[in-house]
Coordinates of C-alpha atoms and ligand atoms in Angstrom, one line a residue:
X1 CA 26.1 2.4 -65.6
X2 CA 24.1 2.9 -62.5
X3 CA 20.7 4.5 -63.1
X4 CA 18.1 5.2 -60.6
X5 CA 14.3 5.2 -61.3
X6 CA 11.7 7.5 -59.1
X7 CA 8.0 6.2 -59.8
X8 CA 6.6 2.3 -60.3
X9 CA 3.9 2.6 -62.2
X10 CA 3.5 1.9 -65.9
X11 CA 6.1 3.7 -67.1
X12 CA 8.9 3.5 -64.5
X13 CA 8.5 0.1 -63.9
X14 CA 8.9 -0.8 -67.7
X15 CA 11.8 1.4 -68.2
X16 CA 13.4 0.6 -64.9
X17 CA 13.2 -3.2 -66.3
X18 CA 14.0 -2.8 -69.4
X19 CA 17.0 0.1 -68.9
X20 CA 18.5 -4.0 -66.5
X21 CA 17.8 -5.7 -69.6
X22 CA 20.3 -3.5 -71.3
X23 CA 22.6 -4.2 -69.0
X24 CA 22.4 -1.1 -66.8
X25 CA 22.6 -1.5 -62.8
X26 CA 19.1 -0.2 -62.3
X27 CA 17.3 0.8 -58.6
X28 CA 13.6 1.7 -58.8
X29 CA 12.1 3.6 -56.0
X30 CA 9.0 4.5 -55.2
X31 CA 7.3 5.9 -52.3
X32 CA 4.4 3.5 -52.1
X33 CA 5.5 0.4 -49.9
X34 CA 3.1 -1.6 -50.8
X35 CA 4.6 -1.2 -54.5
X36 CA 7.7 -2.0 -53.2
X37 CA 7.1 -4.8 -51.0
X38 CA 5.2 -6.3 -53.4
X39 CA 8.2 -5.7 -56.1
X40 CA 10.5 -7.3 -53.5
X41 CA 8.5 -10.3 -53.5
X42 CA 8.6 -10.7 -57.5
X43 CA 5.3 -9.6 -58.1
X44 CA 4.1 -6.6 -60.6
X45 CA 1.5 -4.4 -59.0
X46 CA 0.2 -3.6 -62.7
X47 CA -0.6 -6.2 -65.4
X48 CA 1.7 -5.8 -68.1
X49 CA 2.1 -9.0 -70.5
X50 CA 5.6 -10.2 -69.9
X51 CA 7.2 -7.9 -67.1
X52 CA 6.6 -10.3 -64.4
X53 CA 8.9 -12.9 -66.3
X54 CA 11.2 -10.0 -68.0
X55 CA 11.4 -8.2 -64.2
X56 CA 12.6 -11.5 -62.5
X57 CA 15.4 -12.3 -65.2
X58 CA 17.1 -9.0 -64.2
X59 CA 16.6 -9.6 -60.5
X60 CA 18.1 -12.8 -60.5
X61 CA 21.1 -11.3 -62.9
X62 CA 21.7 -9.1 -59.6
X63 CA 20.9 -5.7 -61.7
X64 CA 17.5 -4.5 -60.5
X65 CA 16.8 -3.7 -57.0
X66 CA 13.1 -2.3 -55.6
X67 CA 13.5 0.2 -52.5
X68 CA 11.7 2.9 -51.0
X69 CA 15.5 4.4 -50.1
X70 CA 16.0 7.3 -52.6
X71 CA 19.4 8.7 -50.8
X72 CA 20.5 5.1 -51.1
X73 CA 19.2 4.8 -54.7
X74 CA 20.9 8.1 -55.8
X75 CA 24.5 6.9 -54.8
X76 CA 26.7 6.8 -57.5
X77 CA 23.7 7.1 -59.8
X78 CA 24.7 9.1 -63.0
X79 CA 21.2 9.5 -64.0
X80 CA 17.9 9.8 -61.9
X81 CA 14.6 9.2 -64.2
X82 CA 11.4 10.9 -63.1
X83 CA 9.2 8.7 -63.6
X84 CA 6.1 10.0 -61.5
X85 CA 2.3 11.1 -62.2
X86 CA 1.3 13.7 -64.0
X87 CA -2.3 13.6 -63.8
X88 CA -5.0 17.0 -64.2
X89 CA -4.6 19.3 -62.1
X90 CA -8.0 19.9 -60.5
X91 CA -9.9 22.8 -62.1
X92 CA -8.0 24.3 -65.1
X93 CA -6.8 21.8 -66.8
X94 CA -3.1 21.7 -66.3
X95 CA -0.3 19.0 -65.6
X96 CA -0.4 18.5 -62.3
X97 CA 3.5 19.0 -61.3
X98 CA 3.5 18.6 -57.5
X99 CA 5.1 15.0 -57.5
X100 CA 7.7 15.7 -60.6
X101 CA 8.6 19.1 -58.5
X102 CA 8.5 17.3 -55.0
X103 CA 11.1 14.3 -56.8
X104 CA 13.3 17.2 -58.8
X105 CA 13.6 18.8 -55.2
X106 CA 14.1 15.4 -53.0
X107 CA 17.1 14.7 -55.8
X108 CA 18.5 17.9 -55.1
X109 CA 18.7 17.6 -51.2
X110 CA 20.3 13.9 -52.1
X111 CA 22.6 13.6 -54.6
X112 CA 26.3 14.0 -54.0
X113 CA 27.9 14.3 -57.5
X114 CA 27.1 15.0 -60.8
X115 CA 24.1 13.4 -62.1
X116 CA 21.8 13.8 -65.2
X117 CA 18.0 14.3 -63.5
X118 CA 15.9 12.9 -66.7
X119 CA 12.1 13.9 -66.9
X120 CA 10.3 10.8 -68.5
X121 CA 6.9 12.1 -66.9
X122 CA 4.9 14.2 -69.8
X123 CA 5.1 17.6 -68.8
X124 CA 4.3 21.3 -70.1
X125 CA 7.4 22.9 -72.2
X126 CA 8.8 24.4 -69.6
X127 CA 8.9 22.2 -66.9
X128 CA 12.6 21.3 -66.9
X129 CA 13.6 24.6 -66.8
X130 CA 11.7 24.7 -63.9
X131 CA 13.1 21.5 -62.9
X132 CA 16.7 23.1 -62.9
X133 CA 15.9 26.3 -61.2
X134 CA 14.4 24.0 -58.6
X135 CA 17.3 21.9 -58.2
X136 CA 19.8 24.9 -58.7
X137 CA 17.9 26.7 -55.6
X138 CA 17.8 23.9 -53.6
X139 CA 21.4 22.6 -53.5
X140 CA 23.4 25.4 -55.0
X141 CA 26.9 23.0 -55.1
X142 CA 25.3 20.0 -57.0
X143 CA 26.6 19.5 -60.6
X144 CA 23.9 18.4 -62.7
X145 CA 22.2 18.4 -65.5
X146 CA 18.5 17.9 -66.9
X147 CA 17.2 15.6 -69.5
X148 CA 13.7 15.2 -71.1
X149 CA 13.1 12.3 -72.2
X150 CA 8.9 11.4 -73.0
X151 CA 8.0 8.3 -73.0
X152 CA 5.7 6.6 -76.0
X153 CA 5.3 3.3 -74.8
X154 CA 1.7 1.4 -74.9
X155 CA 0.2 0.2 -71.9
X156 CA -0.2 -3.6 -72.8
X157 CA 2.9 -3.6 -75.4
X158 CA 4.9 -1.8 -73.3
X159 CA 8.1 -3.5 -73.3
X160 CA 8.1 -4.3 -77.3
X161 CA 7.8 -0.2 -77.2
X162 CA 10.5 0.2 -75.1
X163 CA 12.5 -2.3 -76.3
X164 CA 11.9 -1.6 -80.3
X165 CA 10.3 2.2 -80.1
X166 CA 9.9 3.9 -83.4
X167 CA 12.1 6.5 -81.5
X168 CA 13.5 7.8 -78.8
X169 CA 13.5 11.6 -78.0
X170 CA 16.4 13.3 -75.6
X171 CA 16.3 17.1 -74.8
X172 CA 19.2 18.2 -73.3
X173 CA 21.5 21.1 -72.8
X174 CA 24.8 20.3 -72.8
X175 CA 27.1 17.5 -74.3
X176 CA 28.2 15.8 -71.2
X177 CA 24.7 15.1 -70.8
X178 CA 23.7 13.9 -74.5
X179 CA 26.6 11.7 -73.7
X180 CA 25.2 10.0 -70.7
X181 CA 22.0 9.6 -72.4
X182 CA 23.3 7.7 -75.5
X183 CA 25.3 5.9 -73.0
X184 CA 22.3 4.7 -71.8
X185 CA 20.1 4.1 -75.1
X186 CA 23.4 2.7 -76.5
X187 CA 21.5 -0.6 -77.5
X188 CA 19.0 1.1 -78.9
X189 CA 21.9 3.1 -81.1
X190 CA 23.2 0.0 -82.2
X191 CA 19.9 -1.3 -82.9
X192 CA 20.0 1.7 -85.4
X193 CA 16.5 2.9 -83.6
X194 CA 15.9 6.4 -84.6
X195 CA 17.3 8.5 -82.0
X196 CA 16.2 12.6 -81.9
X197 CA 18.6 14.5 -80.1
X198 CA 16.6 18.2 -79.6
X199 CA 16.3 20.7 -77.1
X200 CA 14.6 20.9 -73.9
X201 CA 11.3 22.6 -75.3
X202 CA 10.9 20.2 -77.8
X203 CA 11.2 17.4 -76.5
X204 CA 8.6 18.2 -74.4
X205 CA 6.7 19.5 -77.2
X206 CA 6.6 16.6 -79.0
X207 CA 4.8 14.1 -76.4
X208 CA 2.1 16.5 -76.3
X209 CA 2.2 17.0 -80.2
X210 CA 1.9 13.5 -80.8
X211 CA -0.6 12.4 -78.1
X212 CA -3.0 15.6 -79.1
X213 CA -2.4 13.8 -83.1
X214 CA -3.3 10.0 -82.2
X215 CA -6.4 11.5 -80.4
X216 CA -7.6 14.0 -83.2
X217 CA -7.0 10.8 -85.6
X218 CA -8.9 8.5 -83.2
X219 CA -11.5 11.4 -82.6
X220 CA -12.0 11.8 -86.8
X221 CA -12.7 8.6 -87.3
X222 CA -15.4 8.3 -84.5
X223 CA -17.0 11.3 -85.9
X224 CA -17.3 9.9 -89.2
X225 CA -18.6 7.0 -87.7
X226 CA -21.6 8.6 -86.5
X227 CA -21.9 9.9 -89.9
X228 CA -21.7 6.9 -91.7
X229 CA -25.0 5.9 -89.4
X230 CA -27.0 8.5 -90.5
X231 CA -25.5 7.8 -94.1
X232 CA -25.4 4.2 -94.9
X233 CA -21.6 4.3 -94.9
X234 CA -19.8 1.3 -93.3
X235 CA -16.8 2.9 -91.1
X236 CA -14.7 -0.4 -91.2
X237 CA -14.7 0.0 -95.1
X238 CA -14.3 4.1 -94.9
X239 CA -11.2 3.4 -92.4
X240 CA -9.8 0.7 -94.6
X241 CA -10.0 2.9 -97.6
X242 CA -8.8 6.0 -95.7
X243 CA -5.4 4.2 -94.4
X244 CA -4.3 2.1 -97.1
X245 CA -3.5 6.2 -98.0
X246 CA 0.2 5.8 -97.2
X247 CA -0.4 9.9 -96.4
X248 CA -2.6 8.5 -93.8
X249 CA -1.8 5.0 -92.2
X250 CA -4.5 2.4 -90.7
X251 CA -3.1 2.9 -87.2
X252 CA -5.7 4.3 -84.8
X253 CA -8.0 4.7 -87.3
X254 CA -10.7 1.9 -85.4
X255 CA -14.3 3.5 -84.6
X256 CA -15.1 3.4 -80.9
X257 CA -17.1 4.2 -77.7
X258 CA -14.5 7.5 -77.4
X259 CA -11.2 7.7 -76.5
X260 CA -9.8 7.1 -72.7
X261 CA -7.0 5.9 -70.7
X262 CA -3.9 7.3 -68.8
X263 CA -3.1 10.1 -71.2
X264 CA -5.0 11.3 -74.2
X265 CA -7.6 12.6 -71.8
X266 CA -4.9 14.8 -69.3
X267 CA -2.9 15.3 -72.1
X268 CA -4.9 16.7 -74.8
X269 CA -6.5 19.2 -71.4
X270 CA -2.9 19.8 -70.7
X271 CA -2.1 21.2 -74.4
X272 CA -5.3 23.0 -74.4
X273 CA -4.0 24.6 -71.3
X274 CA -0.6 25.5 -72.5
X275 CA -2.3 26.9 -75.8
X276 CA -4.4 29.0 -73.4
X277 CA -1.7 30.5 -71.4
X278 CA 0.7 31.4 -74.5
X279 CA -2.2 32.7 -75.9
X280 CA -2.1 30.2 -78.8
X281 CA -5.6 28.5 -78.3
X282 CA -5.4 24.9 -79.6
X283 CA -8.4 25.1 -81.6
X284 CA -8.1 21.9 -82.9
X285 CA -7.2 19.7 -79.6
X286 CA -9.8 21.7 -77.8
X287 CA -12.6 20.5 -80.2
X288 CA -11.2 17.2 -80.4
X289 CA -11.6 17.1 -76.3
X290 CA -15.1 18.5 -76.8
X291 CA -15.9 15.8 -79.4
X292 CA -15.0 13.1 -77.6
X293 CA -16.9 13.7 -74.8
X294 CA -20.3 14.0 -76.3
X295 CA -19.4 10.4 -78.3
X296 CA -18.6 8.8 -75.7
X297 CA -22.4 10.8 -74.4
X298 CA -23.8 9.8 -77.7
X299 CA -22.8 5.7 -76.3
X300 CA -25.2 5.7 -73.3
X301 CA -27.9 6.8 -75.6
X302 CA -27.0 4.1 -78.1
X303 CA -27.7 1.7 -75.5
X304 CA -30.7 3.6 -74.2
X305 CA -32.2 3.1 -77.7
X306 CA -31.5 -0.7 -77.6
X307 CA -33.3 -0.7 -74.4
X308 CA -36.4 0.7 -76.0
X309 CA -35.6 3.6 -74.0
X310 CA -35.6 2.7 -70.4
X311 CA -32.6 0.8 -68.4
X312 CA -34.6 0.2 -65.5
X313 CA -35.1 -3.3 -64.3
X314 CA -32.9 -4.2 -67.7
X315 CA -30.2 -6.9 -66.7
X316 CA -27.2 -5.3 -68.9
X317 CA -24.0 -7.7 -69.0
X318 CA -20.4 -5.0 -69.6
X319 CA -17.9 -7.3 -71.3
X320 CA -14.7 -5.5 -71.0
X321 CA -13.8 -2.3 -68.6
X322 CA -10.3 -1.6 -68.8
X323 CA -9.8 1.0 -71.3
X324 CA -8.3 -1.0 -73.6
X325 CA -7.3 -4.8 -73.8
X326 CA -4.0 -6.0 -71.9
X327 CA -3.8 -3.9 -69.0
X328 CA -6.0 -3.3 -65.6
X329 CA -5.1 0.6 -66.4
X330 CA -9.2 2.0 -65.7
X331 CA -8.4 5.5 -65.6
X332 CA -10.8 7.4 -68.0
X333 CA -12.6 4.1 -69.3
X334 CA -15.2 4.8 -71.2
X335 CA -16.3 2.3 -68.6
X336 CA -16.6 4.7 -66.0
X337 CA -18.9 6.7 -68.1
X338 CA -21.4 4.1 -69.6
X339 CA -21.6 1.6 -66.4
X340 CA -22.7 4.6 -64.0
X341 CA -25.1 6.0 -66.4
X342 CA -26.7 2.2 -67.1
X343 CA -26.8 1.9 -63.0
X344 CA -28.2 5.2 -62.5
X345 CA -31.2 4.6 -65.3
X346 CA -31.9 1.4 -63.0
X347 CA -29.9 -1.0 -64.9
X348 CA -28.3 -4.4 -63.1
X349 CA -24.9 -4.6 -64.1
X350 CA -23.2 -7.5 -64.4
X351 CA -18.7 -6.9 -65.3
X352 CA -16.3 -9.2 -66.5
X353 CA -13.0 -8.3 -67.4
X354 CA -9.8 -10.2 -67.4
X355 CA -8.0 -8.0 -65.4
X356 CA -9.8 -5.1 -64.5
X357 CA -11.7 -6.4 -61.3
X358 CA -8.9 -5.0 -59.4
X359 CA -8.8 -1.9 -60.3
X360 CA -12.6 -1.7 -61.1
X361 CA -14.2 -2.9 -57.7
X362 CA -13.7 0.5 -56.5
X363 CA -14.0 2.5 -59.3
X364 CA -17.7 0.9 -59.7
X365 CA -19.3 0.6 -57.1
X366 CA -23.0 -1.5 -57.4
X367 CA -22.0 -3.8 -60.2
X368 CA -21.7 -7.8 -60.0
X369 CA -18.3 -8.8 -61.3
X370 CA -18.4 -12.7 -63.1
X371 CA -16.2 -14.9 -64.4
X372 CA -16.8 -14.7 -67.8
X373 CA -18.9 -13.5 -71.3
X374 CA -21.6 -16.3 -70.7
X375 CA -22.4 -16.1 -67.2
X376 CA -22.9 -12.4 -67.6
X377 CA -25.4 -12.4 -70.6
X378 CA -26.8 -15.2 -68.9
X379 CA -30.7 -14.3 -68.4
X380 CA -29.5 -10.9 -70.0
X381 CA -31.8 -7.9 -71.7
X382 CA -28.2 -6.6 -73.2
X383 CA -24.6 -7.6 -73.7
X384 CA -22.3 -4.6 -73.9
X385 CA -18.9 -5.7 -75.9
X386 CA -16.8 -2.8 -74.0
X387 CA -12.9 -3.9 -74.4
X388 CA -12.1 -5.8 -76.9
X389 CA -9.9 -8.7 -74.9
X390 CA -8.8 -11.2 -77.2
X391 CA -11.4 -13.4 -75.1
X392 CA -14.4 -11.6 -76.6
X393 CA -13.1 -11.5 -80.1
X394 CA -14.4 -15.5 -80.6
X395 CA -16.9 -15.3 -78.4
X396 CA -20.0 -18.4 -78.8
X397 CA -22.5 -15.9 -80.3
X398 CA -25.1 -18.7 -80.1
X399 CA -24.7 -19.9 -76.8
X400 CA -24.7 -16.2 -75.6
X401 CA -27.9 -15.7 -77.6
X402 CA -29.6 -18.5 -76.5
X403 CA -29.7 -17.6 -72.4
X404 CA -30.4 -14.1 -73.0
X405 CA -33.3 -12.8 -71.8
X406 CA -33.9 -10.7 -74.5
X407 CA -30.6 -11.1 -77.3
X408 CA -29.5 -7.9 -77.9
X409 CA -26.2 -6.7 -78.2
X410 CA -23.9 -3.2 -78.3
X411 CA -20.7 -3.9 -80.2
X412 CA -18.7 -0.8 -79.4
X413 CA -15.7 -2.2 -80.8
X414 CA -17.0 -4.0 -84.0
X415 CA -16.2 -6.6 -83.3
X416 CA -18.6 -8.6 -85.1
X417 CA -20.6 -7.7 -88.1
X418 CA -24.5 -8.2 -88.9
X419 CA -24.7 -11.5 -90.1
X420 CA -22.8 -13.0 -87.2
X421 CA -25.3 -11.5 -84.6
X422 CA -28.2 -12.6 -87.2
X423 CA -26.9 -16.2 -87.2
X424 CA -26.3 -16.4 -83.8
X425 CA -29.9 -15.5 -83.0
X426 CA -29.5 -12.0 -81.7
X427 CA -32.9 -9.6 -82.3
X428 CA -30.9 -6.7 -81.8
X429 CA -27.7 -5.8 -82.7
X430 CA -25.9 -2.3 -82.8
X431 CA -22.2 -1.2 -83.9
X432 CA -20.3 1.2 -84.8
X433 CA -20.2 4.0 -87.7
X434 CA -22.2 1.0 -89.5
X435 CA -26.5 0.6 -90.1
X436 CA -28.1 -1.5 -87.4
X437 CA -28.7 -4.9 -87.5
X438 CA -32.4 -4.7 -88.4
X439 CA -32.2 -2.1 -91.1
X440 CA -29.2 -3.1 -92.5
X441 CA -29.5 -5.3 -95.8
X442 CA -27.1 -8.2 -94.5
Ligands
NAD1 N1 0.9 5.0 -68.6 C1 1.3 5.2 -69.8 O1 0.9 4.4 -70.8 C2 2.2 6.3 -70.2 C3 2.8 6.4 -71.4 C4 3.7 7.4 -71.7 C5 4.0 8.4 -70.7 N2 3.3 8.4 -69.5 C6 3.6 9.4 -68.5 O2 4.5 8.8 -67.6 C7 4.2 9.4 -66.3 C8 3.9 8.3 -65.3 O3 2.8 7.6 -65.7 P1 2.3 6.2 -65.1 O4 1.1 5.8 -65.8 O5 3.5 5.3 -65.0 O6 1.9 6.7 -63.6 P2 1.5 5.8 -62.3 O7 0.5 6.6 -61.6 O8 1.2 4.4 -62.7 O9 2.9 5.7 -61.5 C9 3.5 6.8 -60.8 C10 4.2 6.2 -59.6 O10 5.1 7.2 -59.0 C11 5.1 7.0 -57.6 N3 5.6 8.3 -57.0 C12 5.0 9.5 -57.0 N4 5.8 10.4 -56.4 C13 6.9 9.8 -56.0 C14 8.0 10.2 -55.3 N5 8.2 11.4 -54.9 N6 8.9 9.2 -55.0 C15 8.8 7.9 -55.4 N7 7.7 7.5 -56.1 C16 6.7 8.4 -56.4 C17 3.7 6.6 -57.3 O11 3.6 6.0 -56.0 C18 3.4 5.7 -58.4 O12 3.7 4.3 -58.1 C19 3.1 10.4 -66.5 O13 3.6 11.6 -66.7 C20 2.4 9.9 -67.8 O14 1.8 10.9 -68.5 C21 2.5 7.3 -69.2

């Protein structure tokens, strides 16, 4: 089957990829061509563990091409994957639609027989209605159909989700489109991988249903943590007790600085917008939203304490910006918060990251980027543990200690406990959701 895929970023790339690794003759196009170009020369423009290797395989096999060509792409395409941005729309809230509707409406104007145009953007139920009336208008003779079909992959583990997902969702209207659509999951079917077959509406409901869900859960947990501060009440143990609850599951029940990335922030504002405009406020999503803001607030003045309430002239060292650990992805880090807030006080800030320099030099300006953990607490008032890379998980406690100027450290992932930063010499050390160092009894 010949599929075409609009968008190489996280999520096109991966499921153009993976789609050749089923066997599928599949052309990715994207409108950047530097992406492309780059592509062409078998490199990823994202960091994604395994793509580069997993991308070349189906290059060389002869079933994945790069191209900024869309008509070309489209030819004897029976499906055409959306796989573009969706980012907030400035100002209320919404999905921005203006690339998914610019793609629907270049599709139209391009195809020449019947094709299934698949949404695998997140978008607002609705949108592909919207995306058929679109097309419908815009090319009146084209036999088509839509598909929505959200993605759930993981930046970082993205192709073990795509290639193992706990599901796959397909909306769709008509049979001759389901039938395309297992065609092209048809290892996954074998696989017996769950498979929901649903409408339109929710299908698109449920990406937004789920994301809003992980971030309430994520959101709980970090405001028990703040509790358990004020209470005595170690979060590690509360979380550990909590999900061995079969009801409730461990997963994504780890305190935090707040959470960010690619889509819980735009798509818990999105839902919050669609509740609005149905007149269905999403009380609980828009608290959660709310929440999570003032924690990841509450994380500057966490440090601020640890600086005995002043960052200025304070050498901080940020270990970790991305907003999580195996990818460069930066948008809504936590990061981007804290690090502006520490320079602004009069802080010197001193990054590393194992990938996120790339993406970060621009997105924070006035900071020193370094190799690694111990050449950035070097002579440091403060180590901030940020991201927790596998790198800072075993990190030489002592030897950070030791050329500090002052040993004090922010574990925003707990990574550590008490009596490691005791042992290694630390004066200070703060977590999360558990008692500081110094008046804790360990
Ligand atoms: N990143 C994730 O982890 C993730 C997970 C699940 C779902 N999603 C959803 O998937 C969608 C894509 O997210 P992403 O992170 O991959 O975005 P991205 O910004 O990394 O990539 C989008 C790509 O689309 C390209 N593009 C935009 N308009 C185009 C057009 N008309 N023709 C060709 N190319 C075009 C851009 O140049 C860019 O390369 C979003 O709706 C997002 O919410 C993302």
């Amino acid at each position: 089957m010949k599929i075409a895929v609009i968008g190489t970023g996280y999520v096109g790339l991966v499921s153009g990829v993976c789609f050749s690794d089923f066997g599928h003759n599949v052309v990715c196009v994207d409108k950047d061509p530097s992406k492309i170009d780059k592509l062409n020369a078998g490199q990823v423009p994202i960091y994604e563990p395994g793509l580069e290797e997993l991308m070349a395989k189906n290059v060389e096999a002869g079933r994945l091409s790069f191209t900024l060509d869309l008509p070309a792409a489209l030819e004897d395409a029976e499906a055409v994957f959306i796989a573009v941005g969706t980012p907030t729309r400035r100002g209320d809230g919404h999905a921005d639609l203006t690339y998914v509707m610019a793609a629907a409406e270049e599709i139209a104007t391009l195809a020449k027989n019947y094709i299934v145009i698949v949404t695998k953007s997140t978008v607002p139920v609705g949108t592909n209605r919207k995306v058929k009336q679109t097309v419908h208008k815009a090319n009146p003779d084209l036999a088509f159909d839509v598909a929505s079909n959200p993605e759930f992959l993981r930046e970082g583990a993205a192709i073990d989700d795509f290639m193992r997902p706990d599901r796959v969702v397909v909306g769709v209207q008509t049979d001759r489109a389901a039938d395309v659509m297992a065609e092209i999951y048809r290892p996954l079917f074998l696989r017996d991988f769950p498979i929901v077959v649903t409408d339109l509406e929710s299908a698109e409901m449920i990406k937004y249903a789920a994301n809003a869900f992980l971030a309430t859960k994520i959101t709980f947990i970090n405001e028990i943590a703040a509790l358990c501060e004020r209470t005595g009440a170690d979060v590690k143990q509360v979380a550990k007790g909590m999900g061995l609850d079969g009801r409730i599951g461990n997963k994504f029940l780890h305190a935090g600085p707040g959470y960010g990335g690619s889509c819980f922030p735009k798509d818990t504002k999105a839902l919050a917008r669609i509740g609005q405009e149905n007149a269905v406020p999403m009380q609980i999503t828009e608290a959660v939203i709310k929440v999570n803001e003032e924690i990841k607030r509450s994380m500057v003045d966490k440090l601020l304490d640890l600086c005995d309430g002043s960052f200025n002239g304070k050498i901080v060292a940020v270990l970790g910006v991305t907003f999580k650990p195996n990818t460069d992805d930066m948008r809504d880090a936590p990061a981007l918060t804290i690090i502006p807030a520490l320079i602004g006080g009069g802080a010197k800030v001193r990054v590393t990251d194992p990938q996120g320099r790339h993406e970060g030099e621009a997105l924070l300006p006035g900071v020193n980027w370094v190799e690694d953990a111990y050449k950035a607490a070097r002579n440091a008032d403060l180590v901030v543990l940020l991201t927790e890379w596998n790198e800072f998980r075993a990190l030489d406690l002592k030897r950070i200690a030791k050329h500090m100027a002052t040993p004090r450290m922010a574990d925003l992932r707990n990574i550590y406990a008490n009596k490691d930063a005791k042992k290694a010499g630390f004066q200070s050390y703060v977590s999360i959701g558990r008692l500081p160092m110094h008046s804790s009894s360990d």
